[in-house]
Amino acid sequence: MSLQEAALTDPTKLGEVFKHHLPFLRRDTLQRLADVVTALIQARSTKHARLALHLPGHASSSVKLRRVERCLHDPQLDQDVF
C-alpha cells in the first residue's frame, strides 16, 4: 500500500503526504490541515461546528471548534499552498 493510499484511511498519514509536498510548512500546521480535510469529507459540510464534531481526540467541542478556526485562518495556508 502506498503512502497516498494509506492517507485515505489515516489522517496521520495524510499529514505525512502533505509534508512531502509542502516541506516548508510546520508539521503541526500540516496535521491540523489533514484533520480538517478529513473532517470536511466526513461531515460533508463546511460549517465549523460540524467539522469540529469530526476532529480526532477527546477535547471539548469548543476546543475543537477553535482548532478548525485556527486552521482556516492560518496565514501559512495561503493561495499558493492550495
PDB file of C-alpha atoms in Angstrom:
ATOM      1  CA  MET A   1       0.000   0.000   0.000  1.00  0.00           C
ATOM      2  CA  SER A   2       1.415   3.386  -0.973  1.00  0.00           C
ATOM      3  CA  LEU A   3       1.586   6.367   1.371  1.00  0.00           C
ATOM      4  CA  GLN A   4      -1.137   8.092  -0.636  1.00  0.00           C
ATOM      5  CA  GLU A   5      -3.447   5.070  -0.307  1.00  0.00           C
ATOM      6  CA  ALA A   6      -2.803   4.879   3.429  1.00  0.00           C
ATOM      7  CA  ALA A   7      -3.572   8.598   3.731  1.00  0.00           C
ATOM      8  CA  LEU A   8      -7.151   7.932   2.700  1.00  0.00           C
ATOM      9  CA  THR A   9      -7.745   5.872   5.836  1.00  0.00           C
ATOM     10  CA  ASP A  10      -5.427   7.533   8.374  1.00  0.00           C
ATOM     11  CA  PRO A  11      -5.279  11.328   8.833  1.00  0.00           C
ATOM     12  CA  THR A  12      -1.792  10.976  10.339  1.00  0.00           C
ATOM     13  CA  LYS A  13      -0.596   9.559   7.044  1.00  0.00           C
ATOM     14  CA  LEU A  14      -2.324  12.409   5.206  1.00  0.00           C
ATOM     15  CA  GLY A  15      -0.185  14.819   7.237  1.00  0.00           C
ATOM     16  CA  GLU A  16       2.890  12.934   6.010  1.00  0.00           C
ATOM     17  CA  VAL A  17       1.729  13.229   2.395  1.00  0.00           C
ATOM     18  CA  PHE A  18       1.211  16.960   2.896  1.00  0.00           C
ATOM     19  CA  LYS A  19       4.721  17.230   4.416  1.00  0.00           C
ATOM     20  CA  HIS A  20       6.179  15.520   1.364  1.00  0.00           C
ATOM     21  CA  HIS A  21       4.559  18.065  -0.975  1.00  0.00           C
ATOM     22  CA  LEU A  22       4.798  21.111   1.310  1.00  0.00           C
ATOM     23  CA  PRO A  23       8.100  20.699   3.190  1.00  0.00           C
ATOM     24  CA  PHE A  24       8.259  24.390   4.110  1.00  0.00           C
ATOM     25  CA  LEU A  25       5.203  24.166   6.411  1.00  0.00           C
ATOM     26  CA  ARG A  26       5.350  23.122  10.062  1.00  0.00           C
ATOM     27  CA  ARG A  27       4.201  19.576  10.909  1.00  0.00           C
ATOM     28  CA  ASP A  28       1.582  20.790  13.397  1.00  0.00           C
ATOM     29  CA  THR A  29       0.056  23.023  10.709  1.00  0.00           C
ATOM     30  CA  LEU A  30       0.000  20.167   8.233  1.00  0.00           C
ATOM     31  CA  GLN A  31      -1.546  17.752  10.724  1.00  0.00           C
ATOM     32  CA  ARG A  32      -4.233  20.293  11.640  1.00  0.00           C
ATOM     33  CA  LEU A  33      -4.925  20.729   7.903  1.00  0.00           C
ATOM     34  CA  ALA A  34      -5.118  16.946   7.443  1.00  0.00           C
ATOM     35  CA  ASP A  35      -7.580  16.689  10.335  1.00  0.00           C
ATOM     36  CA  VAL A  36      -9.782  19.441   8.899  1.00  0.00           C
ATOM     37  CA  VAL A  37      -9.695  17.980   5.369  1.00  0.00           C
ATOM     38  CA  THR A  38     -10.726  14.596   6.772  1.00  0.00           C
ATOM     39  CA  ALA A  39     -13.493  16.290   8.786  1.00  0.00           C
ATOM     40  CA  LEU A  40     -14.709  18.088   5.636  1.00  0.00           C
ATOM     41  CA  ILE A  41     -15.103  14.746   3.903  1.00  0.00           C
ATOM     42  CA  GLN A  42     -16.791  13.059   6.862  1.00  0.00           C
ATOM     43  CA  ALA A  43     -19.104  15.953   7.749  1.00  0.00           C
ATOM     44  CA  ARG A  44     -19.987  16.794   4.153  1.00  0.00           C
ATOM     45  CA  SER A  45     -20.220  20.353   5.372  1.00  0.00           C
ATOM     46  CA  THR A  46     -18.131  23.484   5.673  1.00  0.00           C
ATOM     47  CA  LYS A  47     -19.791  24.656   8.876  1.00  0.00           C
ATOM     48  CA  HIS A  48     -17.138  24.950  11.547  1.00  0.00           C
ATOM     49  CA  ALA A  49     -19.309  23.433  14.285  1.00  0.00           C
ATOM     50  CA  ARG A  50     -19.994  20.349  12.170  1.00  0.00           C
ATOM     51  CA  LEU A  51     -16.333  19.978  11.272  1.00  0.00           C
ATOM     52  CA  ALA A  52     -15.379  20.151  14.941  1.00  0.00           C
ATOM     53  CA  LEU A  53     -17.530  17.101  15.645  1.00  0.00           C
ATOM     54  CA  HIS A  54     -15.358  15.039  13.304  1.00  0.00           C
ATOM     55  CA  LEU A  55     -11.932  16.053  14.601  1.00  0.00           C
ATOM     56  CA  PRO A  56      -9.958  13.356  16.418  1.00  0.00           C
ATOM     57  CA  GLY A  57      -9.290  13.468  20.133  1.00  0.00           C
ATOM     58  CA  HIS A  58     -11.186  13.864  23.374  1.00  0.00           C
ATOM     59  CA  ALA A  59     -11.141  17.660  23.647  1.00  0.00           C
ATOM     60  CA  SER A  60     -14.330  19.617  24.203  1.00  0.00           C
ATOM     61  CA  SER A  61     -16.299  20.822  21.199  1.00  0.00           C
ATOM     62  CA  SER A  62     -15.259  24.436  21.857  1.00  0.00           C
ATOM     63  CA  VAL A  63     -11.577  23.458  21.761  1.00  0.00           C
ATOM     64  CA  LYS A  64     -12.099  21.529  18.535  1.00  0.00           C
ATOM     65  CA  LEU A  65     -14.029  24.440  17.057  1.00  0.00           C
ATOM     66  CA  ARG A  66     -11.084  26.723  17.828  1.00  0.00           C
ATOM     67  CA  ARG A  67      -8.750  24.213  16.118  1.00  0.00           C
ATOM     68  CA  VAL A  68     -10.871  24.412  12.956  1.00  0.00           C
ATOM     69  CA  GLU A  69     -10.821  28.208  13.071  1.00  0.00           C
ATOM     70  CA  ARG A  70      -7.033  28.301  13.561  1.00  0.00           C
ATOM     71  CA  CYS A  71      -6.549  26.021  10.596  1.00  0.00           C
ATOM     72  CA  LEU A  72      -8.787  28.005   8.272  1.00  0.00           C
ATOM     73  CA  HIS A  73      -7.253  31.341   9.273  1.00  0.00           C
ATOM     74  CA  ASP A  74      -3.612  30.225   9.340  1.00  0.00           C
ATOM     75  CA  PRO A  75      -1.501  32.761   7.398  1.00  0.00           C
ATOM     76  CA  GLN A  76       0.820  29.954   6.241  1.00  0.00           C
ATOM     77  CA  LEU A  77      -2.046  28.359   4.330  1.00  0.00           C
ATOM     78  CA  ASP A  78      -2.320  30.920   1.576  1.00  0.00           C
ATOM     79  CA  GLN A  79      -3.468  30.625  -2.013  1.00  0.00           C
ATOM     80  CA  ASP A  80      -0.023  29.435  -3.149  1.00  0.00           C
ATOM     81  CA  VAL A  81      -0.277  26.378  -0.881  1.00  0.00           C
ATOM     82  CA  PHE A  82      -3.587  25.342  -2.366  1.00  0.00           C
TER      83      PHE A  82
END
